[in-house]
């Protein structure tokens, strides 16, 4: 039975998992959850994901939540091609780069955070955009320094094959572009991004290629 991915075309967390599935050549069924209509909070979906977030992955009886945990699950159940290096220090580096995106940038800029700023803290579009761009610049500045100053960076974030850090990076850059963030200060990061999006596995995972894209 094919795996089922609860996803939303614009969700960068779901985008990470779509890339990982494609890189590993795993066929899956996409089950769209419309975040702007609030479907993530409906009981119908909450029974699949009590956290009320996408993505969630169903693999037979197993339900796996949180994009990082899902990617690690795929890595353990479908080891080839690997998305993590063979050495412990390399794996720690790739996880640190991934978490820099998933923990330090993304939560500050996701849908419910932005909605809260607008609804409860009275921010308008200008305020929201300033907040968004600030945290992208801060986080990507740290990402760029990590790529520049820690060993392992090559064609991709770590080595010459795409891996877990690239799965995290590319969706974050798509989001940053959508919010017209200035990406010129991050040439190493954008070089990696360019090499990723030249690959079919990344292109097929893009928001515009999803069945629920509108
Ligand atoms: N840490 C979670 C983040 C999941 C997340 O924030 N998903 C967003 C879409 S990118 C979502 O479902 N948002 C719904 C909401 O904010 O109500 C993961 O990596 O899976």
PDB file of C-alpha atoms and ligand atoms in Angstrom:
ATOM      1  CA  UNK A   1       0.000   0.000   0.000  1.00  0.00           C
ATOM      2  CA  UNK A   2       1.373   3.421  -0.953  1.00  0.00           C
ATOM      3  CA  UNK A   3       2.233   5.819   1.823  1.00  0.00           C
ATOM      4  CA  UNK A   4      -0.198   8.720   2.289  1.00  0.00           C
ATOM      5  CA  UNK A   5       1.134  12.226   2.877  1.00  0.00           C
ATOM      6  CA  UNK A   6      -1.151  14.836   4.404  1.00  0.00           C
ATOM      7  CA  UNK A   7       0.097  17.955   2.720  1.00  0.00           C
ATOM      8  CA  UNK A   8      -0.711  21.491   1.585  1.00  0.00           C
ATOM      9  CA  UNK A   9       0.909  22.837  -1.559  1.00  0.00           C
ATOM     10  CA  UNK A  10       2.334  25.933   0.163  1.00  0.00           C
ATOM     11  CA  UNK A  11       3.398  24.219   3.375  1.00  0.00           C
ATOM     12  CA  UNK A  12       7.158  24.334   3.558  1.00  0.00           C
ATOM     13  CA  UNK A  13       7.213  21.569   6.179  1.00  0.00           C
ATOM     14  CA  UNK A  14       5.255  19.293   3.818  1.00  0.00           C
ATOM     15  CA  UNK A  15       7.509  20.433   0.945  1.00  0.00           C
ATOM     16  CA  UNK A  16      10.538  19.099   2.884  1.00  0.00           C
ATOM     17  CA  UNK A  17       8.943  15.677   3.097  1.00  0.00           C
ATOM     18  CA  UNK A  18       7.839  15.685  -0.557  1.00  0.00           C
ATOM     19  CA  UNK A  19      11.459  16.304  -1.558  1.00  0.00           C
ATOM     20  CA  UNK A  20      12.712  13.485   0.688  1.00  0.00           C
ATOM     21  CA  UNK A  21      10.113  11.057  -0.723  1.00  0.00           C
ATOM     22  CA  UNK A  22      11.082  12.009  -4.277  1.00  0.00           C
ATOM     23  CA  UNK A  23      14.822  11.751  -3.608  1.00  0.00           C
ATOM     24  CA  UNK A  24      14.273   8.253  -2.273  1.00  0.00           C
ATOM     25  CA  UNK A  25      11.955   7.341  -5.156  1.00  0.00           C
ATOM     26  CA  UNK A  26       9.076   6.457  -2.814  1.00  0.00           C
ATOM     27  CA  UNK A  27       5.634   6.591  -4.428  1.00  0.00           C
ATOM     28  CA  UNK A  28       2.993   8.217  -2.225  1.00  0.00           C
ATOM     29  CA  UNK A  29      -0.566   9.428  -2.319  1.00  0.00           C
ATOM     30  CA  UNK A  30      -1.047  13.132  -1.582  1.00  0.00           C
ATOM     31  CA  UNK A  31      -3.961  13.937   0.747  1.00  0.00           C
ATOM     32  CA  UNK A  32      -4.364  17.737   0.639  1.00  0.00           C
ATOM     33  CA  UNK A  33      -5.387  19.626   3.794  1.00  0.00           C
ATOM     34  CA  UNK A  34      -6.469  23.203   3.032  1.00  0.00           C
ATOM     35  CA  UNK A  35      -4.746  25.306   5.695  1.00  0.00           C
ATOM     36  CA  UNK A  36      -6.399  28.601   4.763  1.00  0.00           C
ATOM     37  CA  UNK A  37      -9.829  26.975   5.175  1.00  0.00           C
ATOM     38  CA  UNK A  38      -8.731  25.700   8.594  1.00  0.00           C
ATOM     39  CA  UNK A  39      -9.050  22.023   7.669  1.00  0.00           C
ATOM     40  CA  UNK A  40      -6.023  21.262   9.870  1.00  0.00           C
ATOM     41  CA  UNK A  41      -8.157  22.015  12.937  1.00  0.00           C
ATOM     42  CA  UNK A  42     -11.179  19.931  11.921  1.00  0.00           C
ATOM     43  CA  UNK A  43     -11.806  16.662  13.796  1.00  0.00           C
ATOM     44  CA  UNK A  44     -11.581  14.776  10.463  1.00  0.00           C
ATOM     45  CA  UNK A  45      -7.911  15.753  10.226  1.00  0.00           C
ATOM     46  CA  UNK A  46      -7.102  15.954  13.923  1.00  0.00           C
ATOM     47  CA  UNK A  47      -7.729  12.209  14.140  1.00  0.00           C
ATOM     48  CA  UNK A  48      -4.733  11.796  11.804  1.00  0.00           C
ATOM     49  CA  UNK A  49      -2.658  14.493  13.455  1.00  0.00           C
ATOM     50  CA  UNK A  50      -3.594  15.619  16.966  1.00  0.00           C
ATOM     51  CA  UNK A  51      -1.026  18.419  16.544  1.00  0.00           C
ATOM     52  CA  UNK A  52      -3.223  20.022  13.854  1.00  0.00           C
ATOM     53  CA  UNK A  53      -0.296  20.607  11.501  1.00  0.00           C
ATOM     54  CA  UNK A  54       0.824  19.330   8.130  1.00  0.00           C
ATOM     55  CA  UNK A  55       2.629  17.218   7.201  1.00  0.00           C
ATOM     56  CA  UNK A  56       1.642  13.824   8.566  1.00  0.00           C
ATOM     57  CA  UNK A  57       2.656  10.564   6.951  1.00  0.00           C
ATOM     58  CA  UNK A  58       0.658   7.358   7.036  1.00  0.00           C
ATOM     59  CA  UNK A  59       2.641   4.211   6.327  1.00  0.00           C
ATOM     60  CA  UNK A  60       0.252   1.312   6.766  1.00  0.00           C
ATOM     61  CA  UNK A  61      -0.740   1.350  10.431  1.00  0.00           C
ATOM     62  CA  UNK A  62       1.979   3.857  11.325  1.00  0.00           C
ATOM     63  CA  UNK A  63       1.274   7.551  11.624  1.00  0.00           C
ATOM     64  CA  UNK A  64       4.382   9.712  11.672  1.00  0.00           C
ATOM     65  CA  UNK A  65       4.260  13.410  12.624  1.00  0.00           C
ATOM     66  CA  UNK A  66       6.677  16.345  12.334  1.00  0.00           C
ATOM     67  CA  UNK A  67       8.635  16.753   9.101  1.00  0.00           C
ATOM     68  CA  UNK A  68      12.059  16.118  10.670  1.00  0.00           C
ATOM     69  CA  UNK A  69      10.837  12.918  12.330  1.00  0.00           C
ATOM     70  CA  UNK A  70       9.186  11.840   9.063  1.00  0.00           C
ATOM     71  CA  UNK A  71      12.404  12.352   7.097  1.00  0.00           C
ATOM     72  CA  UNK A  72      14.388  10.416   9.718  1.00  0.00           C
ATOM     73  CA  UNK A  73      11.738   7.635   9.542  1.00  0.00           C
ATOM     74  CA  UNK A  74      12.105   7.476   5.759  1.00  0.00           C
ATOM     75  CA  UNK A  75      15.878   7.387   6.157  1.00  0.00           C
ATOM     76  CA  UNK A  76      15.651   4.406   8.499  1.00  0.00           C
ATOM     77  CA  UNK A  77      13.037   2.487   6.528  1.00  0.00           C
ATOM     78  CA  UNK A  78      14.393   3.311   3.047  1.00  0.00           C
ATOM     79  CA  UNK A  79      18.145   3.869   3.535  1.00  0.00           C
ATOM     80  CA  UNK A  80      19.024   4.291  -0.151  1.00  0.00           C
ATOM     81  CA  UNK A  81      19.864   6.841  -1.335  1.00  0.00           C
ATOM     82  CA  UNK A  82      20.959   8.235   2.049  1.00  0.00           C
ATOM     83  CA  UNK A  83      19.945  11.732   3.143  1.00  0.00           C
ATOM     84  CA  UNK A  84      22.358  11.689   6.083  1.00  0.00           C
ATOM     85  CA  UNK A  85      26.141  11.169   5.972  1.00  0.00           C
ATOM     86  CA  UNK A  86      27.769   7.973   7.257  1.00  0.00           C
ATOM     87  CA  UNK A  87      29.816   9.660  10.024  1.00  0.00           C
ATOM     88  CA  UNK A  88      28.347  10.860  13.326  1.00  0.00           C
ATOM     89  CA  UNK A  89      29.871  14.335  13.068  1.00  0.00           C
ATOM     90  CA  UNK A  90      28.523  14.736   9.541  1.00  0.00           C
ATOM     91  CA  UNK A  91      25.059  13.623  10.631  1.00  0.00           C
ATOM     92  CA  UNK A  92      25.155  16.118  13.514  1.00  0.00           C
ATOM     93  CA  UNK A  93      26.137  18.888  11.089  1.00  0.00           C
ATOM     94  CA  UNK A  94      23.297  18.074   8.703  1.00  0.00           C
ATOM     95  CA  UNK A  95      20.794  17.884  11.559  1.00  0.00           C
ATOM     96  CA  UNK A  96      22.045  21.206  12.923  1.00  0.00           C
ATOM     97  CA  UNK A  97      21.604  22.898   9.530  1.00  0.00           C
ATOM     98  CA  UNK A  98      18.131  21.356   9.215  1.00  0.00           C
ATOM     99  CA  UNK A  99      17.126  22.482  12.698  1.00  0.00           C
ATOM    100  CA  UNK A 100      18.422  25.979  12.090  1.00  0.00           C
ATOM    101  CA  UNK A 101      15.693  26.231   9.472  1.00  0.00           C
ATOM    102  CA  UNK A 102      13.013  24.124  11.169  1.00  0.00           C
ATOM    103  CA  UNK A 103      13.454  25.533  14.698  1.00  0.00           C
ATOM    104  CA  UNK A 104      14.971  29.014  14.338  1.00  0.00           C
ATOM    105  CA  UNK A 105      13.268  30.420  11.236  1.00  0.00           C
ATOM    106  CA  UNK A 106      10.128  28.508  10.329  1.00  0.00           C
ATOM    107  CA  UNK A 107       8.143  28.693  13.607  1.00  0.00           C
ATOM    108  CA  UNK A 108       8.498  32.477  13.681  1.00  0.00           C
ATOM    109  CA  UNK A 109       7.079  32.797  10.194  1.00  0.00           C
ATOM    110  CA  UNK A 110       4.410  30.139   9.906  1.00  0.00           C
ATOM    111  CA  UNK A 111       0.744  30.724   9.318  1.00  0.00           C
ATOM    112  CA  UNK A 112      -0.497  30.741  12.889  1.00  0.00           C
ATOM    113  CA  UNK A 113       2.288  33.044  14.089  1.00  0.00           C
ATOM    114  CA  UNK A 114       1.531  35.568  11.341  1.00  0.00           C
ATOM    115  CA  UNK A 115      -2.213  35.301  12.003  1.00  0.00           C
ATOM    116  CA  UNK A 116      -1.606  36.017  15.705  1.00  0.00           C
ATOM    117  CA  UNK A 117       0.475  39.087  14.889  1.00  0.00           C
ATOM    118  CA  UNK A 118      -2.316  40.384  12.675  1.00  0.00           C
ATOM    119  CA  UNK A 119      -5.317  39.491  14.789  1.00  0.00           C
ATOM    120  CA  UNK A 120      -4.080  39.999  18.351  1.00  0.00           C
ATOM    121  CA  UNK A 121      -1.166  42.400  18.029  1.00  0.00           C
ATOM    122  CA  UNK A 122      -2.723  44.695  15.435  1.00  0.00           C
ATOM    123  CA  UNK A 123      -0.070  44.322  12.748  1.00  0.00           C
ATOM    124  CA  UNK A 124      -0.870  45.261   9.143  1.00  0.00           C
ATOM    125  CA  UNK A 125       0.794  43.914   5.970  1.00  0.00           C
ATOM    126  CA  UNK A 126       3.825  46.190   6.447  1.00  0.00           C
ATOM    127  CA  UNK A 127       4.326  45.010  10.020  1.00  0.00           C
ATOM    128  CA  UNK A 128       3.956  41.352   9.044  1.00  0.00           C
ATOM    129  CA  UNK A 129       6.364  41.692   6.128  1.00  0.00           C
ATOM    130  CA  UNK A 130       8.954  43.457   8.293  1.00  0.00           C
ATOM    131  CA  UNK A 131       8.711  40.693  10.909  1.00  0.00           C
ATOM    132  CA  UNK A 132       8.954  37.974   8.261  1.00  0.00           C
ATOM    133  CA  UNK A 133      11.940  39.491   6.501  1.00  0.00           C
ATOM    134  CA  UNK A 134      13.762  40.171   9.753  1.00  0.00           C
ATOM    135  CA  UNK A 135      13.679  36.513  10.846  1.00  0.00           C
ATOM    136  CA  UNK A 136      14.560  35.234   7.386  1.00  0.00           C
ATOM    137  CA  UNK A 137      17.586  37.557   7.212  1.00  0.00           C
ATOM    138  CA  UNK A 138      18.638  36.578  10.726  1.00  0.00           C
ATOM    139  CA  UNK A 139      18.272  32.826  10.132  1.00  0.00           C
ATOM    140  CA  UNK A 140      19.691  32.700   6.627  1.00  0.00           C
ATOM    141  CA  UNK A 141      22.629  34.846   7.778  1.00  0.00           C
ATOM    142  CA  UNK A 142      23.421  32.122  10.313  1.00  0.00           C
ATOM    143  CA  UNK A 143      22.887  29.446   7.679  1.00  0.00           C
ATOM    144  CA  UNK A 144      25.248  31.199   5.267  1.00  0.00           C
ATOM    145  CA  UNK A 145      27.935  31.502   7.945  1.00  0.00           C
ATOM    146  CA  UNK A 146      27.549  27.835   8.812  1.00  0.00           C
ATOM    147  CA  UNK A 147      27.984  26.817   5.174  1.00  0.00           C
ATOM    148  CA  UNK A 148      30.984  29.137   4.838  1.00  0.00           C
ATOM    149  CA  UNK A 149      32.715  28.279   8.092  1.00  0.00           C
ATOM    150  CA  UNK A 150      32.028  24.610   8.856  1.00  0.00           C
ATOM    151  CA  UNK A 151      33.580  21.794   6.825  1.00  0.00           C
ATOM    152  CA  UNK A 152      31.384  19.707   4.566  1.00  0.00           C
ATOM    153  CA  UNK A 153      29.791  22.228   2.209  1.00  0.00           C
ATOM    154  CA  UNK A 154      30.246  21.258  -1.446  1.00  0.00           C
ATOM    155  CA  UNK A 155      27.747  21.251  -4.311  1.00  0.00           C
ATOM    156  CA  UNK A 156      25.033  20.737  -1.710  1.00  0.00           C
ATOM    157  CA  UNK A 157      24.783  21.661   1.979  1.00  0.00           C
ATOM    158  CA  UNK A 158      26.845  18.615   2.884  1.00  0.00           C
ATOM    159  CA  UNK A 159      28.822  16.917   0.144  1.00  0.00           C
ATOM    160  CA  UNK A 160      28.026  16.363  -3.494  1.00  0.00           C
ATOM    161  CA  UNK A 161      24.639  14.694  -3.150  1.00  0.00           C
ATOM    162  CA  UNK A 162      21.436  16.290  -1.884  1.00  0.00           C
ATOM    163  CA  UNK A 163      20.475  15.417   1.683  1.00  0.00           C
ATOM    164  CA  UNK A 164      18.298  16.319   4.637  1.00  0.00           C
ATOM    165  CA  UNK A 165      19.635  19.877   5.021  1.00  0.00           C
ATOM    166  CA  UNK A 166      18.813  20.586   1.374  1.00  0.00           C
ATOM    167  CA  UNK A 167      15.277  19.240   1.942  1.00  0.00           C
ATOM    168  CA  UNK A 168      14.913  21.934   4.620  1.00  0.00           C
ATOM    169  CA  UNK A 169      16.677  24.744   2.801  1.00  0.00           C
ATOM    170  CA  UNK A 170      14.794  24.766  -0.497  1.00  0.00           C
ATOM    171  CA  UNK A 171      11.250  25.272   0.899  1.00  0.00           C
ATOM    172  CA  UNK A 172      12.531  28.059   3.151  1.00  0.00           C
ATOM    173  CA  UNK A 173      13.975  29.873   0.137  1.00  0.00           C
ATOM    174  CA  UNK A 174      10.694  29.477  -1.758  1.00  0.00           C
ATOM    175  CA  UNK A 175       8.931  31.123   1.178  1.00  0.00           C
ATOM    176  CA  UNK A 176      11.531  33.875   1.372  1.00  0.00           C
ATOM    177  CA  UNK A 177      11.088  34.593  -2.328  1.00  0.00           C
ATOM    178  CA  UNK A 178       7.322  34.751  -1.878  1.00  0.00           C
ATOM    179  CA  UNK A 179       7.810  37.427   0.778  1.00  0.00           C
ATOM    180  CA  UNK A 180      10.358  39.222  -1.416  1.00  0.00           C
ATOM    181  CA  UNK A 181      13.185  38.859   1.062  1.00  0.00           C
ATOM    182  CA  UNK A 182      16.598  40.071  -0.056  1.00  0.00           C
ATOM    183  CA  UNK A 183      18.622  36.931  -0.730  1.00  0.00           C
ATOM    184  CA  UNK A 184      21.693  38.635  -2.235  1.00  0.00           C
ATOM    185  CA  UNK A 185      23.640  38.436   1.061  1.00  0.00           C
ATOM    186  CA  UNK A 186      23.565  34.620   0.919  1.00  0.00           C
ATOM    187  CA  UNK A 187      25.558  33.579  -2.182  1.00  0.00           C
ATOM    188  CA  UNK A 188      26.705  30.158  -0.930  1.00  0.00           C
ATOM    189  CA  UNK A 189      23.211  29.264   0.223  1.00  0.00           C
ATOM    190  CA  UNK A 190      21.687  30.419  -3.062  1.00  0.00           C
ATOM    191  CA  UNK A 191      24.292  28.454  -5.032  1.00  0.00           C
ATOM    192  CA  UNK A 192      23.190  25.289  -3.241  1.00  0.00           C
ATOM    193  CA  UNK A 193      19.543  26.250  -3.798  1.00  0.00           C
ATOM    194  CA  UNK A 194      20.157  26.629  -7.546  1.00  0.00           C
ATOM    195  CA  UNK A 195      21.751  23.195  -7.794  1.00  0.00           C
ATOM    196  CA  UNK A 196      18.870  21.643  -5.853  1.00  0.00           C
ATOM    197  CA  UNK A 197      16.081  23.098  -7.944  1.00  0.00           C
ATOM    198  CA  UNK A 198      17.797  21.857 -11.101  1.00  0.00           C
ATOM    199  CA  UNK A 199      16.962  18.333  -9.901  1.00  0.00           C
ATOM    200  CA  UNK A 200      13.708  16.591 -10.778  1.00  0.00           C
ATOM    201  CA  UNK A 201      13.100  15.417  -7.179  1.00  0.00           C
ATOM    202  CA  UNK A 202      13.017  19.032  -5.978  1.00  0.00           C
ATOM    203  CA  UNK A 203      11.061  20.361  -8.958  1.00  0.00           C
ATOM    204  CA  UNK A 204       8.324  17.733  -8.593  1.00  0.00           C
ATOM    205  CA  UNK A 205       7.928  18.738  -4.949  1.00  0.00           C
ATOM    206  CA  UNK A 206       7.430  22.457  -5.667  1.00  0.00           C
ATOM    207  CA  UNK A 207       4.169  24.096  -4.614  1.00  0.00           C
ATOM    208  CA  UNK A 208       3.145  24.806  -8.222  1.00  0.00           C
ATOM    209  CA  UNK A 209       3.393  21.095  -9.096  1.00  0.00           C
ATOM    210  CA  UNK A 210       1.020  19.890  -6.375  1.00  0.00           C
ATOM    211  CA  UNK A 211      -2.510  18.612  -7.057  1.00  0.00           C
ATOM    212  CA  UNK A 212      -3.992  21.201  -4.675  1.00  0.00           C
ATOM    213  CA  UNK A 213      -2.036  24.172  -6.109  1.00  0.00           C
ATOM    214  CA  UNK A 214      -4.209  27.159  -6.915  1.00  0.00           C
TER     215      UNK A 214
HETATM  216  N1  LIG B   1       7.558  21.561  13.130  1.00  0.00           N
HETATM  217  C1  LIG B   1       6.494  21.165  12.260  1.00  0.00           C
HETATM  218  C2  LIG B   1       5.897  22.391  11.642  1.00  0.00           C
HETATM  219  C3  LIG B   1       4.598  22.085  10.948  1.00  0.00           C
HETATM  220  C4  LIG B   1       3.893  23.346  10.542  1.00  0.00           C
HETATM  221  O1  LIG B   1       4.041  24.427  11.149  1.00  0.00           O
HETATM  222  N2  LIG B   1       3.091  23.225   9.507  1.00  0.00           N
HETATM  223  C5  LIG B   1       2.346  24.357   9.061  1.00  0.00           C
HETATM  224  C6  LIG B   1       2.434  24.481   7.547  1.00  0.00           C
HETATM  225  S1  LIG B   1       4.084  24.750   7.016  1.00  0.00           S
HETATM  226  C7  LIG B   1       0.902  24.177   9.444  1.00  0.00           C
HETATM  227  O2  LIG B   1       0.370  23.097   9.403  1.00  0.00           O
HETATM  228  N3  LIG B   1       0.288  25.275   9.851  1.00  0.00           N
HETATM  229  C8  LIG B   1      -1.073  25.257  10.211  1.00  0.00           C
HETATM  230  C9  LIG B   1      -1.383  26.370  11.146  1.00  0.00           C
HETATM  231  O3  LIG B   1      -0.485  27.158  11.443  1.00  0.00           O
HETATM  232  O4  LIG B   1      -2.545  26.436  11.559  1.00  0.00           O
HETATM  233  C10 LIG B   1       7.036  20.214  11.184  1.00  0.00           C
HETATM  234  O5  LIG B   1       8.216  20.333  10.865  1.00  0.00           O
HETATM  235  O6  LIG B   1       6.289  19.348  10.696  1.00  0.00           O
END
